[in-house]
Structures are given as C-alpha cells and as structure tokens.
Coordinates of C-alpha atoms in Angstrom, one line a residue:
M1 CA 15.6 -10.1 33.6
L2 CA 19.3 -9.3 33.8
R3 CA 20.1 -6.6 31.3
V4 CA 23.7 -5.4 31.5
L5 CA 24.2 -3.0 28.6
F6 CA 27.6 -2.2 27.1
L7 CA 28.0 0.9 24.9
I8 CA 30.0 -0.3 22.0
G9 CA 30.7 2.5 19.6
L10 CA 27.2 3.9 19.3
T11 CA 25.3 0.7 19.7
V12 CA 24.1 -1.2 22.7
A13 CA 24.6 -4.9 23.3
A14 CA 23.1 -7.1 26.1
T15 CA 24.5 -10.1 27.9
T16 CA 22.7 -13.5 28.0
R17 CA 19.9 -13.2 30.6
S18 CA 16.9 -14.9 31.9
S19 CA 13.6 -14.3 30.2
A20 CA 11.1 -11.8 31.6
Q21 CA 8.2 -14.0 30.4
G22 CA 9.8 -17.4 30.8
A23 CA 10.2 -20.1 28.3
D24 CA 7.5 -22.6 29.4
A25 CA 6.3 -24.6 26.5
N26 CA 3.0 -25.7 28.1
P27 CA 1.3 -22.7 29.6
I28 CA -2.3 -22.5 30.7
Y29 CA -4.2 -20.6 28.0
V30 CA -6.5 -18.1 29.6
D31 CA -10.1 -18.2 28.3
Q32 CA -10.4 -15.6 25.5
G33 CA -13.8 -16.6 24.1
V34 CA -15.0 -19.3 21.7
D35 CA -13.8 -17.5 18.6
W36 CA -10.2 -17.6 19.8
T37 CA -9.4 -21.2 18.7
A38 CA -6.1 -23.1 18.6
T39 CA -6.1 -22.7 14.8
A40 CA -6.5 -18.9 15.0
R41 CA -3.8 -18.7 17.7
A42 CA -1.3 -20.6 15.5
D43 CA -2.0 -18.4 12.6
F44 CA -1.7 -15.2 14.7
Y45 CA 1.8 -16.4 15.9
V46 CA 3.3 -16.6 12.4
R47 CA 1.2 -14.6 9.9
D48 CA 3.4 -12.6 7.5
Q49 CA 2.7 -8.9 7.4
G50 CA 5.6 -7.9 5.1
S51 CA 8.3 -7.3 7.7
R52 CA 11.8 -8.1 6.3
L53 CA 14.4 -7.9 9.0
I54 CA 17.4 -10.0 8.1
T55 CA 18.2 -13.1 5.9
L56 CA 17.6 -16.2 8.0
S57 CA 20.8 -18.0 7.1
W58 CA 22.7 -14.9 8.3
M59 CA 20.9 -14.8 11.6
Q60 CA 21.6 -18.5 12.1
A61 CA 25.3 -17.9 11.4
L62 CA 25.6 -15.0 13.9
K63 CA 27.0 -15.4 17.4
Q64 CA 26.0 -14.1 20.8
R65 CA 28.6 -12.4 22.9
N66 CA 29.2 -15.7 24.7
G67 CA 30.0 -17.5 21.5
Q68 CA 26.7 -19.4 21.3
P69 CA 24.6 -19.2 18.1
F70 CA 22.4 -16.1 18.0
L71 CA 19.3 -18.2 17.8
A72 CA 20.4 -20.9 20.2
D73 CA 17.7 -20.0 22.8
G74 CA 15.1 -18.9 20.3
L75 CA 15.5 -15.3 21.5
S76 CA 14.0 -16.2 24.9
R77 CA 16.8 -14.1 26.5
Y78 CA 14.8 -11.1 25.3
G79 CA 11.5 -12.4 26.6
Y80 CA 10.2 -13.7 23.3
L81 CA 8.1 -16.9 23.7
A82 CA 9.0 -20.3 22.2
N83 CA 7.0 -21.5 19.2
P84 CA 7.6 -25.2 19.1
G85 CA 6.3 -25.6 15.6
N86 CA 8.9 -23.3 14.1
K87 CA 11.6 -25.3 12.3
A88 CA 14.1 -22.4 12.4
N89 CA 13.8 -22.0 16.2
L90 CA 12.2 -18.6 15.8
P91 CA 9.9 -17.5 18.6
I92 CA 6.3 -16.5 18.5
G93 CA 5.9 -13.4 16.3
F94 CA 8.8 -14.1 14.0
H95 CA 8.5 -15.8 10.7
A96 CA 10.7 -16.7 7.7
S97 CA 9.3 -15.9 4.3
G98 CA 10.5 -17.0 0.9
P99 CA 11.8 -20.3 -0.6
E100 CA 14.2 -22.6 1.3
G101 CA 17.7 -21.2 1.3
F102 CA 16.5 -17.7 0.6
Q103 CA 14.3 -17.0 3.6
V104 CA 14.1 -13.7 5.3
V105 CA 13.2 -13.2 8.9
G106 CA 10.4 -10.8 9.7
M107 CA 8.3 -9.8 12.7
T108 CA 4.5 -9.9 13.1
C109 CA 2.0 -8.6 15.7
S110 CA 2.3 -11.5 18.2
A111 CA 6.0 -10.8 18.9
C112 CA 5.1 -7.8 21.0
H113 CA 1.5 -8.7 21.8
T114 CA 1.7 -12.1 23.5
R115 CA 2.0 -12.2 27.3
Q116 CA 3.0 -14.8 29.7
I117 CA 2.5 -14.4 33.5
E118 CA 3.0 -16.6 36.6
V119 CA 0.9 -17.0 39.7
E120 CA 1.7 -19.5 42.4
G121 CA 4.1 -21.3 40.2
K122 CA 1.6 -21.7 37.3
V123 CA 2.2 -20.0 34.0
Y124 CA -0.6 -18.4 32.0
R125 CA -0.7 -17.3 28.4
V126 CA -2.6 -14.2 27.3
D127 CA -2.8 -13.7 23.6
G128 CA -3.0 -10.1 22.4
G129 CA -1.6 -9.0 25.8
P130 CA 1.4 -6.5 26.1
G131 CA 4.6 -8.5 25.7
L132 CA 7.2 -8.4 28.4
V133 CA 10.0 -8.3 25.8
D134 CA 13.2 -6.3 25.3
F135 CA 13.1 -5.2 21.7
Y136 CA 15.8 -2.6 22.4
A137 CA 18.3 -5.2 23.5
L138 CA 17.5 -7.4 20.5
L139 CA 18.1 -4.5 18.1
G140 CA 21.4 -3.6 19.9
D141 CA 22.6 -7.2 20.0
L142 CA 21.8 -7.9 16.4
D143 CA 23.7 -4.7 15.4
K144 CA 26.7 -5.7 17.5
A145 CA 26.7 -9.3 16.2
V146 CA 26.8 -8.2 12.5
G147 CA 29.3 -5.5 13.2
D148 CA 31.6 -8.2 14.8
V149 CA 31.3 -10.4 11.8
L150 CA 32.3 -7.5 9.5
S151 CA 35.2 -6.3 11.7
S152 CA 37.9 -8.4 9.9
D153 CA 38.4 -11.1 7.3
D154 CA 39.1 -13.6 10.0
S155 CA 35.8 -12.9 11.7
F156 CA 33.9 -13.0 8.4
A157 CA 35.4 -16.3 7.2
P158 CA 33.4 -18.6 9.6
F159 CA 30.2 -16.6 9.0
A160 CA 30.6 -17.0 5.2
A161 CA 31.4 -20.7 5.5
A162 CA 28.2 -21.2 7.5
V163 CA 26.0 -19.1 5.2
L164 CA 27.4 -20.6 2.0
Q165 CA 27.4 -24.1 3.5
S166 CA 31.0 -24.8 2.6
E167 CA 34.2 -25.1 4.6
T168 CA 36.1 -23.7 1.6
P169 CA 33.7 -21.4 -0.2
D170 CA 34.6 -19.8 -3.5
P171 CA 36.3 -16.4 -2.9
T172 CA 33.9 -14.7 -5.4
D173 CA 30.9 -16.0 -3.4
V174 CA 32.5 -14.7 -0.2
E175 CA 33.1 -11.3 -1.8
N176 CA 29.5 -11.1 -3.0
L177 CA 28.2 -12.1 0.4
R178 CA 30.4 -9.5 2.0
R179 CA 29.0 -6.8 -0.2
Q180 CA 25.4 -7.9 0.7
V181 CA 26.1 -7.9 4.4
D182 CA 27.9 -4.5 4.2
R183 CA 24.8 -3.0 2.5
W184 CA 22.5 -4.4 5.1
Y185 CA 24.7 -3.3 8.0
L186 CA 25.2 0.3 6.6
R187 CA 21.4 0.9 6.9
F188 CA 20.7 -1.1 10.0
H189 CA 23.7 0.3 11.9
T190 CA 22.9 3.9 10.8
L191 CA 19.4 3.5 12.3
M192 CA 20.6 1.9 15.5
A193 CA 23.5 4.2 16.2
R194 CA 21.3 7.3 15.8
A195 CA 18.0 6.1 17.2
L196 CA 18.7 3.9 20.2
P197 CA 18.8 6.0 23.4
K198 CA 21.7 5.4 25.8
N199 CA 19.6 4.1 28.7
G200 CA 17.2 1.9 26.7
W201 CA 13.4 1.6 26.8
G202 CA 13.1 -1.2 29.3
V203 CA 11.3 -4.5 29.2
G204 CA 7.8 -4.3 27.8
R205 CA 8.3 -0.8 26.3
L206 CA 9.2 0.7 23.0
D207 CA 9.3 4.2 21.4
A208 CA 7.1 2.8 18.6
V209 CA 6.2 6.1 17.0
G210 CA 9.8 7.3 17.2
M211 CA 11.1 4.2 15.5
I212 CA 8.4 4.2 12.8
F213 CA 9.3 7.9 12.1
N214 CA 13.0 7.1 12.0
R215 CA 12.7 4.0 9.9
L216 CA 10.5 5.8 7.3
S217 CA 12.3 9.2 7.1
G218 CA 15.8 7.9 7.7
L219 CA 16.0 4.8 5.6
D220 CA 13.2 4.9 3.0
I221 CA 12.9 8.2 1.2
G222 CA 16.5 9.2 0.4
P223 CA 18.4 8.9 -2.8
P224 CA 19.6 5.5 -4.2
P225 CA 21.5 3.3 -3.8
D226 CA 21.0 3.2 0.0
F227 CA 17.8 5.4 0.2
M228 CA 19.0 7.0 3.5
I229 CA 18.8 10.5 4.9
P230 CA 20.7 9.8 8.1
E231 CA 20.2 13.3 9.5
N232 CA 16.5 12.6 9.7
I233 CA 17.0 10.0 12.4
K234 CA 16.5 11.2 16.0
T235 CA 16.9 9.6 19.4
A236 CA 13.8 7.5 20.1
D237 CA 13.5 8.3 23.8
A238 CA 9.7 8.3 24.4
P239 CA 9.0 4.7 25.4
V240 CA 5.4 3.5 25.8
R241 CA 3.9 0.2 27.0
Y242 CA 2.8 -2.2 24.3
P243 CA -1.0 -1.9 24.2
F244 CA -3.4 -4.9 24.4
L245 CA -5.1 -5.9 21.2
W246 CA -8.5 -7.2 22.2
N247 CA -11.2 -4.8 21.2
A248 CA -8.7 -2.6 19.4
P249 CA -10.5 -2.8 16.0
R250 CA -13.7 -1.4 17.7
Q251 CA -12.3 1.9 19.0
D252 CA -13.0 5.0 17.0
K253 CA -9.5 6.3 17.7
T254 CA -6.2 4.5 18.3
Q255 CA -2.5 5.0 19.1
W256 CA -1.7 6.3 22.6
P257 CA -2.1 10.0 21.6
G258 CA -5.3 9.1 19.7
F259 CA -4.0 10.6 16.5
A260 CA -5.3 7.8 14.2
K261 CA -9.0 7.4 13.3
N262 CA -10.1 3.8 13.7
G263 CA -13.1 1.5 13.6
S264 CA -13.3 0.1 10.0
D265 CA -11.2 -2.3 8.0
I266 CA -9.7 0.5 5.9
L267 CA -8.7 2.5 8.9
G268 CA -7.4 -0.7 10.5
L269 CA -5.3 -1.3 7.4
A270 CA -3.9 2.3 7.7
R271 CA -2.9 1.6 11.3
N272 CA -1.2 -1.6 10.4
V273 CA 0.6 -0.4 7.3
G274 CA 2.1 2.3 9.4
E275 CA 3.2 -0.3 12.0
V276 CA 4.8 -2.6 9.5
L277 CA 6.8 0.2 7.9
G278 CA 8.4 0.6 11.4
V279 CA 9.3 -3.1 11.8
F280 CA 11.4 -3.3 8.7
A281 CA 9.1 -3.6 5.7
T282 CA 10.8 -2.7 2.5
F283 CA 9.6 0.7 1.3
E284 CA 11.2 2.6 -1.6
P285 CA 8.7 5.1 -3.1
K286 CA 9.9 6.3 -6.5
R287 CA 9.3 9.4 -8.6
Q288 CA 8.1 8.6 -12.2
G289 CA 8.0 12.0 -13.8
A290 CA 5.5 14.0 -11.9
L291 CA 3.9 10.9 -10.3
I292 CA 4.8 8.9 -7.2
N293 CA 4.9 5.1 -7.2
F294 CA 4.4 4.0 -3.6
L295 CA 4.4 0.3 -4.5
N296 CA 7.9 0.3 -5.9
D297 CA 9.9 -2.3 -3.8
N298 CA 7.1 -2.2 -1.2
S299 CA 7.1 -5.5 0.8
T300 CA 3.9 -4.7 2.7
N301 CA 1.7 -7.8 2.8
F302 CA -1.7 -6.2 2.5
D303 CA -3.5 -9.5 2.5
G304 CA -1.6 -10.6 5.5
L305 CA -2.3 -7.4 7.4
S306 CA -6.0 -7.8 6.6
E307 CA -6.0 -11.3 7.9
L308 CA -4.2 -10.2 11.0
E309 CA -6.9 -7.6 11.6
N310 CA -9.5 -10.4 11.3
L311 CA -7.6 -12.5 13.8
V312 CA -7.4 -9.6 16.2
K313 CA -11.2 -9.2 16.0
R314 CA -11.4 -12.8 17.3
I315 CA -9.2 -12.3 20.3
G316 CA -11.5 -11.8 23.3
P317 CA -10.6 -10.0 26.5
P318 CA -9.0 -12.6 28.9
K319 CA -11.2 -13.9 31.6
W320 CA -9.9 -13.7 35.2
P321 CA -8.9 -17.3 35.9
W322 CA -9.0 -17.1 39.7
K323 CA -11.7 -16.7 42.3
I324 CA -13.9 -13.5 42.4
D325 CA -15.7 -12.2 45.5
A326 CA -19.0 -11.7 43.8
A327 CA -20.5 -9.4 46.4
L328 CA -17.5 -7.2 46.5
A329 CA -17.4 -7.0 42.7
I330 CA -21.1 -5.9 42.6
R331 CA -20.2 -3.1 45.0
G332 CA -17.2 -2.2 42.9
K333 CA -19.4 -2.0 39.8
M334 CA -21.4 0.8 41.5
I335 CA -18.2 2.7 42.2
F336 CA -17.0 2.1 38.6
E337 CA -20.2 3.8 37.3
R338 CA -19.9 6.9 39.4
Y339 CA -18.8 10.2 37.8
P340 CA -15.0 10.6 37.5
A341 CA -15.0 13.4 40.2
E342 CA -16.5 10.8 42.6
G343 CA -13.8 8.2 41.8
G344 CA -15.7 6.4 39.0
C345 CA -14.3 5.1 35.7
S346 CA -17.1 4.7 33.2
G347 CA -17.1 8.3 32.1
C348 CA -13.9 7.7 30.2
H349 CA -13.5 3.9 30.1
G350 CA -17.1 2.7 29.7
I351 CA -18.6 1.3 26.5
E352 CA -20.5 4.0 24.5
D353 CA -21.2 4.5 20.8
G354 CA -18.4 6.2 19.0
E355 CA -18.0 7.8 15.5
Q356 CA -19.7 5.9 12.8
R357 CA -17.5 4.5 10.0
F358 CA -18.2 3.8 6.4
P359 CA -20.5 2.0 5.6
F360 CA -22.7 2.3 8.8
I361 CA -20.1 0.6 11.1
K362 CA -20.6 1.2 14.8
T363 CA -17.6 1.8 17.0
W364 CA -16.8 2.4 20.6
R365 CA -16.1 6.0 21.8
T366 CA -12.4 6.6 22.7
V367 CA -11.9 9.5 25.0
V368 CA -8.7 11.3 24.4
Q369 CA -7.7 13.9 27.0
N370 CA -4.9 15.3 29.1
V371 CA -4.9 13.7 32.6
G372 CA -1.5 15.0 33.7
T373 CA 0.6 12.1 32.5
D374 CA 4.0 12.0 30.9
T375 CA 4.3 14.2 27.8
R376 CA 7.4 12.9 26.0
E377 CA 5.4 11.2 23.3
Y378 CA 4.3 14.6 22.0
D379 CA 7.8 15.7 21.4
V380 CA 8.1 12.8 18.9
L381 CA 4.9 13.8 17.2
A382 CA 6.4 17.2 16.5
W383 CA 9.5 15.9 14.7
K384 CA 10.3 17.3 11.3
A385 CA 12.5 15.8 8.5
K386 CA 13.7 16.3 5.0
T387 CA 11.1 14.7 2.7
G388 CA 13.5 13.4 0.1
V389 CA 11.9 11.7 -2.8
L390 CA 8.5 12.8 -1.5
N391 CA 9.2 16.5 -1.6
G392 CA 6.1 18.2 -3.0
A393 CA 4.1 15.0 -3.1
Y394 CA 0.4 15.1 -2.3
I395 CA -2.7 13.1 -2.9
P396 CA -5.4 15.3 -4.4
F397 CA -8.3 15.9 -2.0
A398 CA -6.6 13.8 0.7
T399 CA -3.2 15.3 1.7
A400 CA -1.4 18.6 1.4
P401 CA 1.8 18.9 -0.6
L402 CA 4.8 17.9 1.5
K403 CA 7.3 20.7 2.1
E404 CA 11.1 20.2 1.7
N405 CA 11.2 19.9 5.5
D406 CA 7.9 18.7 6.9
Q407 CA 6.5 16.9 9.9
I408 CA 7.3 13.2 9.8
F409 CA 3.7 12.7 10.8
N410 CA 2.7 14.1 7.4
I411 CA 5.3 12.0 5.6
L412 CA 3.8 8.9 7.2
A413 CA 0.3 9.9 6.4
T414 CA 1.1 10.4 2.7
S415 CA 3.1 7.2 2.5
V416 CA 0.4 5.0 4.2
I417 CA -2.6 6.5 2.3
G418 CA -0.7 6.4 -1.0
S419 CA 0.4 2.8 -0.5
I420 CA -3.0 1.5 0.4
A421 CA -4.9 3.5 -2.3
E422 CA -2.5 2.3 -5.0
H423 CA -2.7 -1.3 -3.9
L424 CA -6.5 -1.4 -3.6
L425 CA -7.2 0.6 -6.8
A426 CA -4.6 -1.3 -8.9
G427 CA -6.8 -4.1 -10.1
G428 CA -3.7 -6.1 -11.0
A429 CA -2.1 -3.2 -12.9
P430 CA -0.3 -0.9 -10.5
S431 CA 0.8 1.5 -13.3
N432 CA -2.9 2.4 -13.8
A433 CA -3.5 3.4 -10.2
R434 CA -1.3 6.3 -9.3
V435 CA -2.9 8.5 -6.7
A436 CA -0.1 11.0 -5.8
T437 CA 1.8 13.6 -7.7
A438 CA 4.9 15.8 -7.0
P439 CA 4.8 18.3 -9.9
D440 CA 7.7 20.7 -10.7
P441 CA 7.1 24.3 -9.6
G442 CA 5.1 26.1 -12.3
S443 CA 4.0 22.9 -13.9
S444 CA 0.7 23.2 -15.8
E445 CA -0.1 19.5 -15.5
T446 CA -3.4 18.7 -13.9
R447 CA -4.7 15.7 -12.0
E448 CA -6.6 14.7 -15.2
S449 CA -3.6 15.1 -17.6
L450 CA -1.5 13.0 -15.2
G451 CA -4.1 10.3 -15.1
L452 CA -4.3 10.3 -11.3
V453 CA -7.0 8.1 -9.8
R454 CA -9.2 10.0 -7.3
L455 CA -10.0 8.1 -4.1
P456 CA -13.6 6.7 -4.4
P457 CA -16.2 7.1 -1.6
T458 CA -15.3 3.6 -0.3
L459 CA -11.8 4.9 0.5
Q460 CA -12.8 8.3 2.0
D461 CA -12.1 7.0 5.5
L462 CA -8.4 7.0 4.5
V463 CA -8.5 10.8 4.4
T464 CA -9.3 10.9 8.1
A465 CA -6.8 8.2 9.1
F466 CA -4.3 10.7 10.5
N467 CA -5.1 13.8 12.4
A468 CA -2.9 16.9 12.3
V469 CA -0.8 17.3 15.3
S470 CA -0.8 20.3 17.6
T471 CA 2.8 20.9 18.5
S472 CA 3.7 22.7 21.7
E473 CA 5.0 25.7 19.7
A474 CA 1.7 25.9 17.7
I475 CA -0.3 25.7 20.8
E476 CA 1.6 28.5 22.4
K477 CA 1.1 30.6 19.3
A478 CA -2.6 29.8 19.2
K479 CA -2.9 30.8 22.9
R480 CA -1.2 34.1 22.3
K481 CA -3.8 34.8 19.5
G482 CA -6.6 34.1 22.0
T483 CA -7.5 30.6 20.8
E484 CA -7.3 27.4 22.8
R485 CA -5.1 25.5 20.3
A486 CA -3.7 25.6 16.8
S487 CA -6.4 26.0 14.1
R488 CA -7.6 23.0 12.2
S489 CA -5.9 20.5 14.6
R490 CA -8.3 17.8 15.6
L491 CA -6.1 16.5 18.3
P492 CA -6.7 17.5 22.0
P493 CA -4.1 19.7 23.6
W494 CA -0.5 18.7 24.2
G495 CA -0.2 15.6 26.5
A496 CA -3.6 14.0 25.8
Y497 CA -3.8 10.2 25.5
E498 CA -6.5 7.7 24.8
A499 CA -8.6 6.0 27.4
R500 CA -9.4 2.4 26.4
V501 CA -12.4 0.4 27.4
L502 CA -11.1 -1.6 30.4
Q503 CA -12.1 -5.2 29.5
G504 CA -9.1 -7.4 30.3
I505 CA -7.2 -4.5 32.0
W506 CA -6.1 -6.9 34.8
A507 CA -3.7 -8.6 32.3
A508 CA -2.1 -5.4 31.0
A509 CA 0.3 -4.2 33.8
P510 CA 2.2 -2.0 34.1
Y511 CA -0.2 0.9 33.7
L512 CA -0.4 4.4 32.2
H513 CA 0.7 4.8 28.5
N514 CA 4.3 4.6 29.5
G515 CA 4.1 1.6 31.8
S516 CA 5.2 3.7 34.8
V517 CA 2.8 2.2 37.5
P518 CA 3.2 -1.5 38.4
T519 CA -0.4 -2.3 39.6
L520 CA -3.9 -1.0 39.5
A521 CA -3.8 -0.7 43.3
E522 CA -0.8 1.6 42.9
L523 CA -2.6 3.6 40.2
L524 CA -5.4 4.4 42.8
K525 CA -2.8 6.2 44.9
P526 CA -1.9 9.9 44.5
S527 CA 1.1 10.3 42.2
G528 CA 3.3 11.3 45.0
Q529 CA 2.7 8.1 46.8
R530 CA 3.4 5.7 43.9
K531 CA 6.5 3.6 43.7
S532 CA 9.5 5.3 42.2
Q533 CA 11.0 1.9 41.3
F534 CA 9.7 -1.5 40.6
S535 CA 10.8 -4.8 39.1
I536 CA 9.5 -6.0 35.8
G537 CA 8.8 -9.7 35.2
R538 CA 6.1 -12.3 34.7
K539 CA 5.2 -12.9 38.4
Y540 CA 1.7 -11.5 39.0
D541 CA 0.0 -10.0 42.1
I542 CA -3.7 -11.0 41.9
E543 CA -4.6 -9.0 45.0
N544 CA -3.2 -5.6 43.9
V545 CA -3.7 -6.6 40.2
G546 CA -0.4 -6.2 38.3
L547 CA 3.3 -7.0 38.6
A548 CA 4.3 -8.7 41.8
A549 CA 6.7 -6.7 44.0
T550 CA 9.1 -9.6 44.0
Q551 CA 10.3 -10.9 40.7
E552 CA 13.2 -13.2 39.7
P553 CA 16.5 -12.1 41.4
L554 CA 17.9 -10.8 38.1
S555 CA 14.8 -9.0 36.8
E556 CA 15.1 -5.5 35.4
T557 CA 14.1 -2.5 37.5
L558 CA 12.4 0.5 36.1
S559 CA 13.0 3.8 37.8
T560 CA 10.3 6.5 37.3
T561 CA 10.2 10.3 37.8
D562 CA 7.7 12.3 39.7
C563 CA 5.6 15.3 38.6
N564 CA 8.6 17.6 38.6
D565 CA 9.9 15.8 35.5
I566 CA 6.7 15.1 33.5
N567 CA 8.6 15.1 30.2
S568 CA 11.1 12.4 31.1
G569 CA 9.4 9.5 29.3
N570 CA 9.3 7.7 32.6
S571 CA 7.0 10.0 34.8
R572 CA 4.5 8.2 37.0
C573 CA 2.5 11.5 37.3
G574 CA -1.1 12.0 36.5
H575 CA -4.5 10.1 36.3
E576 CA -5.5 11.2 39.8
Y577 CA -8.8 9.4 39.6
G578 CA -10.1 7.2 42.4
T579 CA -7.2 8.3 44.6
S580 CA -9.5 9.7 47.3
L581 CA -11.7 6.6 47.6
S582 CA -11.6 4.8 50.9
E583 CA -9.5 1.6 51.1
Q584 CA -12.6 -0.5 51.2
D585 CA -14.0 1.2 48.0
K586 CA -10.6 0.8 46.3
K587 CA -10.6 -2.9 47.1
A588 CA -14.2 -3.2 45.7
L589 CA -13.3 -1.4 42.5
L590 CA -10.3 -3.7 42.0
E591 CA -12.5 -6.7 42.4
Y592 CA -14.9 -5.4 39.8
L593 CA -12.0 -4.6 37.3
K594 CA -11.0 -8.3 37.6
T595 CA -14.4 -9.3 36.1
L596 CA -14.2 -7.1 33.0

C-alpha cells in the first residue's frame, strides 16, 4: 500500500493509495465455527462501544489532499474494509451514534480486528484477525484535513455550507460552528502533534498502549475547559501487531506484556474499558469535594462492551481452507509436543488450565516470559505523568493514592476500575455509588463518613485487573539489592511478553508481538537469518504460512533491526525456538500449525 508521508507542521498526512486488504465486497468467509453466524458478524462490525471520534457531518464535509470527499472511498485507502450496509459509507468497525443530523463517528473492535487475505486470486475474510490497516495515516490525514478547513475563512466557508446544509448559512451559525471545530481541533491536534512518531507505525501495527496512555493523561484529566495536560503526551513509538481475538476471553492474562489479568466477564470489561478510552471515548472525571466522579461525561458504552465480549466469545479460530498433508501434520504434531529445548511449542503455546476466576471460571494458562524479543513496549509501560484532577485519588482496598506525578499505568488502573465499579454499583443512581476519594492532606474524613461504596466480592477480580510494572530502573535497583526484580511486582522481568495458544495462528502474520517476521517459516530461522525487509499486504503464502514475498507494486515495506538494536520497536530478534530443527521437521511443524 503506497504510503507517501508528508510532514506538515507536526502532523503527518498520507496520499491516496491502494488498500492493503483490498476492497472486495464479496469475500469468501473462512469457517470460524457454528456459533459465528452472519447475524453475529453484522453486529460485530458496528456495535457501539462508546468511542466518539468526530461529528459525522464534519467528516462528510472534509476533503482529501486530492480534493475528493474524505469518505469517498469509505476509508479503504487505509485498509479498512467496506461495509455495504452502512448508509454513511463508513467501513467495518466504524459506526455513527446519535439521532439523524447529530451523529458522531466512533470506532469499534472490528475496525482493527478484521482481516482480508488473498490466495491465488481469491479473497478470504477472517473475522477477529489482525487488520492490515494504517491507523497512523488515518489519524494524520484527519488532523491535516481539519487543519486545512480552519486555515482561513475562505477554506472554512464551503465546509460550513456543507455541514449547515445551506449555500448561504447564517453568519452566527457559521461562527458557532467555527468555535465547535476549533475546540475539537485543539484537543485532537495537540494529541497528534505530540504523539505521532515521525516514521509512523506501519500497516497492521499501532502503539496501542502509548496512545491509550496519551489519550487518558493528555486529554482527559486536566483542568476545564479543554481538560488537557499537553506535557503528559509522549511520542508513541512502540508499535505492536494487532492481536487476534478468537480465544482472547479464555486467557488468564492479556495485553502483549501480560500486564492485565483476564478470563472473566469483569476482567474482560476492564480490558475493554481501557481500550475504548484510547479510541476517543469521552472521559472527564470530576472532583466533588473529596470524592471522584468517574462517570461524569463518560461515553463508555458498558452494555455495548459487554455485548462485544459475548460476540468475541463466539468467534472461533479460522479453519485452514486449503489442502492439508495429513501424514505430515501428524508428524508435525509430535514435534509441536516436544519440550521447547527440542524445538517443541506446547510448553508455552499448548492448552493448559490457567488461574481460576470468580466464580469458579476456568481459564487457559498464558505464559509470559522474556524470549529475547524487542523491548520498546516496556519503555511505554514506565511512562509517568501529572495526575491532574486525579491527584491523590484512590479506591480503598483496591488502588493506592495517585501521586502528583505517577505512572500512567496507575492512572489507567484507577480510571478503569473506578468507572466500572461506579457503573455497576450505581443501581440507576450514580451519586450513590462513589468508590474513590482524593481527600485533602490532613483530612479527618473516613471512607464511612464520605459514604464510599466498598467493592463487593463479586467485583474483587477488578483489584487484580492491572499488575504493577517493573521498570528497568526498578529492576536494576532490585538487582543491586540482591533480588531478582522490584518487590511486589507481579510482572516477569523487563522484555517479557505473552505466549498465546496457537489456534488460528496461520491467519495472524506477521509474527512476534511487533509484527517483525513475515511468515512462520521465517520465524523458525535464527534471528540473524531472518529478512530485514518485507512487504506488507493481503497476498498470502500458504506454503511458508504468512505474508507472500511479492505484494502489490505499491505495497508498504517494513524494515526491521537485528539483535544489536533490540529496543528499536522494529527488532526481529528473539524467539529462537525450533530454529535448529531439520528442514523436514520444520515443514512438518508448519503443516501441523495449519490445522490448529
């Protein structure tokens, strides 16, 4: 996918380009189990989770760099897939909420977790698969398009006429619209100018944690009227591959570094609330005396998120739609079940019982360990920020008081746990369900005198939703004291990532957490022999299992670094398992992985 980036001021804009996933309206839907029905799929494509990106009429009135309407191609130039049933020409994963004329565009899970691939000229759809989309370019282009509209009265006039649906709109209406767009752009542009890295994330990748941290700490917890703390926003330069969604609710840990407990509906809600805060949910927590109101102007659609979790539970791992050499696959299964030191996979990627969740819910074990892969993600987890309106806030028996400058990880944990607890305990009266306080120093007020609601046993899993992070500095201090890692941290050492159960892994290329290896065959090579560059697109190699070496002529190319630069965000280093197998054994193992 052609992606020619122009640095305009501090934002990035992209030219019109072909789609990495293609725009085929009638793909072949890969078999993902009897529970994954057409009705469930249609719901998954549009279910509102509370994201509020931009007013629909504004987006419809914006222009691309070539002068065409911003939505002319349904955003397919960024890899997003057409949703023929959408009247506003929004693609899969985008929805418009609200009454006609006042609708707001938001994003939902399927925008980034729907995949389309091509084999021998046929196009296949994999729901819940890692999207081959360029979110970075979309954000940069949207920022540029609104900035162009605001650059002069002459450029704003046709935009206003389109939004107000009048060739000669009332000047007062134009002035009011201008103020609204200015307010939106101040926040959005501040985020984009400070967060987007110069070189981009690449197709199919996103610094998800970095953008969630930036969105929360930079735009949500500052003083009114704009609620911003711009200096909290940092460059989001630790891109990771979008994960696949099937079986995600069954893992006992989630997120690439494994920092989030998982495996129950409450923990799933915690995971998803954190995600929607990063994709433009409205969130403006408010102090009310010594209490914190997390539901003040909070657009999180808790019911929508719960229904999305139920839909994800129905998405089965995609079944390999091409021929399998059964005898070779049986041999590969034996290799898969060997010990890791002998080239096997099941020790980390097999199905085993994990931590039990309330009440008596069985999960799958998720191994989280350092296998020598890129460490950039851990730099993000160590970010600190001013806590703004949440300074001193804590949830009794759940979180510690936030310091004036604290880890953003802790700000996120307090915000997510507080929002969920208030919502679930409100019983239709939010004012009676405050769970967090930020008392003044020396205050004699107690939890009881403030009327705080303590988390009941049914919500105790929330307390474990976020693990403390071992920063590199803390680890070094701990080592100097003779301990392996910082005390009380439940995360494995710096650079550890989760190992998923490998069902459907054939459909999730490129591989490693940062998408730095194009095929499974390439992953079975020593790091030093892996490709340093490869094209990203929808064409698939069913022999080597992953991205085909030859993509469309204008496809994007990803350049990776070796083990000498393991903190680049793009290192292909690590996971040296199966690399010493014979070529015949590697082929057998690949054949078995196709069957999972």
